CSV table of C-alpha atoms in Angstrom, one decimal:
chain,number,residue,atom,x,y,z
A,1,MET,CA,0.0,0.0,0.0
A,2,LEU,CA,1.2,3.5,-0.8
A,3,ASP,CA,2.3,5.8,2.0
A,4,VAL,CA,1.3,9.4,1.4
A,5,LEU,CA,1.8,12.5,3.5
A,6,ILE,CA,-0.5,15.5,2.9
A,7,CYS,CA,0.7,18.9,4.2
A,8,SER,CA,-2.1,21.5,4.1
A,9,HIS,CA,-2.4,24.7,5.9
A,10,ARG,CA,-5.0,27.2,4.7
A,11,GLU,CA,-8.7,26.4,4.9
A,12,TRP,CA,-9.2,25.9,1.1
A,13,ALA,CA,-6.1,23.6,1.2
A,14,ILE,CA,-7.5,21.5,4.1
A,15,ASP,CA,-10.7,21.1,2.1
A,16,ILE,CA,-8.7,19.6,-0.8
A,17,SER,CA,-6.9,17.3,1.7
A,18,ASN,CA,-10.3,16.1,3.0
A,19,ASN,CA,-11.5,15.4,-0.5
A,20,ILE,CA,-8.4,13.3,-1.2
A,21,ILE,CA,-8.7,11.4,2.1
A,22,LYS,CA,-12.4,10.7,1.4
A,23,THR,CA,-11.6,9.2,-2.0
A,24,PHE,CA,-8.4,7.2,-1.2
A,25,SER,CA,-8.5,6.4,2.5
A,26,LYS,CA,-9.3,2.7,1.8
A,27,LYS,CA,-6.6,2.4,-0.9
A,28,ILE,CA,-3.7,4.5,0.4
A,29,ASN,CA,-2.1,4.9,3.8
A,30,ILE,CA,-2.6,8.7,4.2
A,31,GLN,CA,-1.3,10.9,7.0
A,32,ASN,CA,-2.4,14.5,7.1
A,33,ILE,CA,-0.6,17.3,8.9
A,34,LYS,CA,-1.3,21.0,9.2
A,35,THR,CA,1.7,22.7,10.8
A,36,PRO,CA,5.5,22.9,10.1
A,37,GLU,CA,6.2,21.5,13.6
A,38,GLU,CA,4.3,18.3,12.7
A,39,PHE,CA,6.2,18.2,9.4
A,40,HIS,CA,9.6,18.3,10.9
A,41,GLU,CA,8.6,15.7,13.5
A,42,LYS,CA,7.8,13.2,10.7
A,43,PHE,CA,11.4,13.4,9.4
A,44,LEU,CA,13.1,13.5,12.8
A,45,ASN,CA,11.4,10.1,13.2
A,46,ASP,CA,12.9,9.0,9.8
A,47,GLU,CA,9.5,8.2,8.3
A,48,LYS,CA,9.3,7.2,4.6
A,49,PHE,CA,6.7,8.2,2.1
A,50,ASP,CA,6.0,7.3,-1.5
A,51,ALA,CA,4.7,10.9,-2.1
A,52,ILE,CA,4.3,14.1,-0.2
A,53,LEU,CA,1.6,16.5,-1.3
A,54,PHE,CA,2.0,20.2,-0.3
A,55,ILE,CA,-1.2,22.2,-0.5
A,56,GLY,CA,-1.4,25.8,0.6
A,57,TRP,CA,2.0,25.3,2.3
A,58,ASN,CA,4.3,28.3,2.7
A,59,GLU,CA,7.4,26.9,4.4
A,60,ILE,CA,10.5,26.2,2.3
A,61,ILE,CA,11.1,22.5,2.1
A,62,PRO,CA,14.8,21.4,2.6
A,63,LYS,CA,16.6,20.1,-0.5
A,64,GLU,CA,17.4,16.8,1.2
A,65,ILE,CA,13.6,16.1,1.3
A,66,THR,CA,12.8,17.2,-2.2
A,67,ASP,CA,15.8,15.2,-3.5
A,68,ASN,CA,14.8,12.0,-1.7
A,69,PHE,CA,11.0,12.0,-1.9
A,70,LEU,CA,8.4,12.6,-4.6
A,71,CYS,CA,7.3,16.1,-3.4
A,72,VAL,CA,4.4,17.7,-5.4
A,73,CYS,CA,2.9,21.1,-4.7
A,74,LEU,CA,-0.2,23.0,-5.7
A,75,HIS,CA,0.3,26.6,-6.8
A,76,PRO,CA,-2.7,28.8,-7.6
A,77,SER,CA,-1.5,30.2,-10.9
A,78,LEU,CA,-0.6,29.2,-14.4
A,79,LEU,CA,3.1,28.6,-13.8
A,80,PRO,CA,5.6,29.8,-14.6
A,81,LYS,CA,3.6,33.0,-14.2
A,82,TYR,CA,3.1,34.4,-10.7
A,83,ARG,CA,5.7,32.4,-8.9
A,84,GLY,CA,6.2,33.4,-5.3
A,85,GLY,CA,4.0,34.9,-2.7
A,86,SER,CA,0.3,36.0,-2.7
A,87,PRO,CA,-0.3,34.7,-6.2
A,88,ILE,CA,-4.1,34.9,-6.0
A,89,GLN,CA,-4.1,38.5,-4.9
A,90,HIS,CA,-1.5,39.6,-7.4
A,91,GLN,CA,-3.4,38.1,-10.3
A,92,MET,CA,-6.7,39.7,-9.2
A,93,ILE,CA,-5.2,43.1,-8.5
A,94,ASN,CA,-3.5,43.0,-11.9
A,95,CYS,CA,-6.9,42.3,-13.5
A,96,GLU,CA,-5.8,39.0,-15.1
A,97,GLU,CA,-8.7,37.5,-17.0
A,98,MET,CA,-7.5,33.9,-16.5
A,99,SER,CA,-5.8,32.0,-13.6
A,100,GLY,CA,-5.4,28.3,-13.0
A,101,VAL,CA,-4.1,25.6,-10.8
A,102,THR,CA,-0.7,24.0,-11.3
A,103,ILE,CA,0.6,20.9,-9.6
A,104,PHE,CA,4.3,20.5,-10.0
A,105,LYS,CA,7.3,18.5,-8.7
A,106,MET,CA,9.2,20.5,-6.2
A,107,ASP,CA,12.9,21.2,-6.5
A,108,GLU,CA,15.3,23.7,-4.7
A,109,GLY,CA,13.8,26.7,-6.5
A,110,ILE,CA,10.6,28.7,-5.7
A,111,ASP,CA,7.8,27.2,-7.8
A,112,THR,CA,10.3,26.2,-10.5
A,113,GLY,CA,9.8,22.4,-10.8
A,114,PRO,CA,8.4,20.5,-13.7
A,115,ILE,CA,4.6,20.5,-14.1
A,116,TYR,CA,2.4,17.4,-13.7
A,117,PHE,CA,-1.0,19.0,-14.1
A,118,GLN,CA,-2.3,22.4,-15.1
A,119,LYS,CA,-5.9,23.7,-15.7
A,120,GLU,CA,-7.1,27.2,-16.1
A,121,PHE,CA,-10.2,29.0,-14.9
A,122,THR,CA,-11.6,32.6,-15.4
A,123,LEU,CA,-11.1,35.3,-12.8
A,124,GLN,CA,-13.7,37.6,-14.4
A,125,GLY,CA,-16.5,38.6,-12.0
A,126,LYS,CA,-15.1,36.5,-9.1
A,127,ASN,CA,-14.3,37.4,-5.6
A,128,LEU,CA,-11.8,35.6,-3.4
A,129,TYR,CA,-14.2,33.0,-2.1
A,130,GLU,CA,-15.3,32.1,-5.6
A,131,VAL,CA,-11.7,31.7,-6.7
A,132,PHE,CA,-11.1,29.4,-3.7
A,133,LYS,CA,-14.0,27.2,-4.9
A,134,GLU,CA,-12.4,26.9,-8.3
A,135,ILE,CA,-9.0,26.0,-6.8
A,136,LYS,CA,-10.6,23.4,-4.5
A,137,ASN,CA,-12.4,21.7,-7.4
A,138,ILE,CA,-9.5,21.7,-9.8
A,139,GLY,CA,-6.9,20.9,-7.2
A,140,THR,CA,-8.9,17.9,-6.1
A,141,GLU,CA,-9.1,16.7,-9.7
A,142,GLY,CA,-5.3,17.1,-10.2
A,143,PHE,CA,-4.3,15.2,-7.1
A,144,ASN,CA,-6.9,12.5,-7.7
A,145,ASN,CA,-5.3,12.0,-11.2
A,146,LEU,CA,-1.8,11.8,-9.7
A,147,LEU,CA,-2.7,9.3,-7.0
A,148,ASP,CA,-4.7,7.1,-9.4
A,149,GLU,CA,-1.6,6.9,-11.6
A,150,LEU,CA,0.6,6.0,-8.7
A,151,LEU,CA,-1.8,3.3,-7.6
A,152,ASN,CA,-1.8,1.9,-11.1
A,153,GLY,CA,2.0,1.9,-11.3
A,154,LYS,CA,2.1,4.4,-14.1
A,155,LEU,CA,5.1,6.7,-14.7
A,156,LEU,CA,4.2,10.3,-13.9
A,157,ASN,CA,4.7,12.7,-16.8
A,158,PHE,CA,6.3,16.0,-15.9
A,159,LYS,CA,6.9,18.9,-18.3
A,160,GLN,CA,9.6,21.5,-17.7
A,161,GLN,CA,8.5,25.1,-17.2
A,162,ASP,CA,9.3,27.7,-19.8
A,163,GLU,CA,11.7,30.1,-18.0
A,164,THR,CA,11.2,32.8,-20.6
A,165,LYS,CA,7.6,33.3,-19.4
A,166,SER,CA,8.3,33.3,-15.7
A,167,THR,CA,7.3,36.1,-13.4
A,168,TYR,CA,7.9,36.5,-9.7
A,169,PHE,CA,6.0,38.3,-6.9
A,170,LYS,CA,6.7,38.9,-3.3
A,171,ARG,CA,4.2,38.1,-0.5
A,172,ARG,CA,2.0,41.1,0.2
A,173,LYS,CA,2.2,43.0,3.4
A,174,PRO,CA,-0.8,44.1,5.4
A,175,SER,CA,0.1,47.7,4.8
A,176,GLU,CA,-0.4,47.1,1.0
A,177,SER,CA,-4.1,46.6,1.6
A,178,GLU,CA,-4.5,50.4,2.1
A,179,ILE,CA,-6.5,52.3,-0.5
A,180,PHE,CA,-5.5,56.0,-0.9
A,181,TYR,CA,-7.7,58.9,-2.0
A,182,ASP,CA,-5.5,59.3,-5.1
A,183,ASP,CA,-6.3,55.8,-6.1
A,184,PHE,CA,-9.8,56.8,-7.2
A,185,GLU,CA,-8.2,59.2,-9.7
A,186,ASN,CA,-5.4,56.9,-10.8
A,187,PHE,CA,-7.1,53.5,-11.1
A,188,THR,CA,-10.3,52.2,-12.7
A,189,ALA,CA,-13.3,51.0,-10.8
A,190,GLU,CA,-12.4,47.5,-11.9
A,191,GLU,CA,-8.9,47.7,-10.5
A,192,ILE,CA,-10.1,49.0,-7.2
A,193,ALA,CA,-12.9,46.5,-6.9
A,194,ASN,CA,-10.5,43.6,-7.8
A,195,LYS,CA,-8.2,44.8,-5.0
A,196,ILE,CA,-11.0,44.8,-2.5
A,197,ASN,CA,-12.4,41.5,-3.6
A,198,SER,CA,-9.0,39.8,-3.5
A,199,LEU,CA,-8.4,40.8,0.1
A,200,LEU,CA,-11.3,39.2,1.9
A,201,ASP,CA,-11.0,37.2,5.2
A,202,PRO,CA,-8.6,35.6,6.2
A,203,TYR,CA,-6.4,38.1,4.4
A,204,PRO,CA,-5.9,41.7,5.6
A,205,ASN,CA,-8.9,43.5,4.2
A,206,ALA,CA,-8.6,46.6,2.0
A,207,PHE,CA,-9.0,49.8,4.0
A,208,ILE,CA,-8.9,53.5,3.8
A,209,LYS,CA,-7.8,55.9,6.6
A,210,CYS,CA,-10.4,58.5,7.5
A,211,LYS,CA,-10.7,61.5,9.8
A,212,ASP,CA,-9.0,61.1,13.2
A,213,ASP,CA,-7.1,58.1,11.9
A,214,SER,CA,-10.3,56.0,11.9
A,215,ILE,CA,-10.2,53.1,9.4
A,216,LEU,CA,-12.9,52.0,7.0
A,217,TYR,CA,-12.6,48.4,5.8
A,218,PHE,CA,-13.9,47.2,2.5
A,219,THR,CA,-15.2,43.6,2.4
A,220,SER,CA,-16.9,43.6,-1.0
A,221,ALA,CA,-17.1,45.7,-4.2
A,222,LYS,CA,-18.6,45.7,-7.6
A,223,PHE,CA,-18.1,48.0,-10.6
A,224,LEU,CA,-20.4,49.0,-13.5
């Protein structure tokens, strides 16, 4: 029986993990962890796995683990575009029409490994929660395909990323959620609405500073 470790952190990632466990719990020996402390404990105890799935996981994985285990990761963009931090927010704020889910084999780089699965979806008209729903559905599909192939002894097919198309972004800071009065003159209604709708809970909501340093938070927006 295959031994699989699932590492999931964010709520949408845990939902994908639960979907996988529901489908494969009788076919695969699955362990599911949610914190870096649990992850390091597994390898201090010298446990072995046929595959490690990283879903919504932010911590850098040591090279000795990616070199010695099949480590696959979900990234919510059409890699090699939008590598790095806060990919969902950056895509929405940049008014991208299309996004996607990529499942790739991890290496020592940041989101640079060869791609196993990739599927796109539209961002148009969607807020953050609707984007999460797309990621959960597509991410579950991709990992189910991967585990089915492993169970059937098939060789996984990976495709190298095109480095000429790569883009990188840093993780957003809470201070970057601020909207300024000048923004209403410098940006379109769509751009401001996308920023607001990309920064819903649990992320730092968009806000504007008002009189006496009071703060007004925005939790939804639409444009005409």
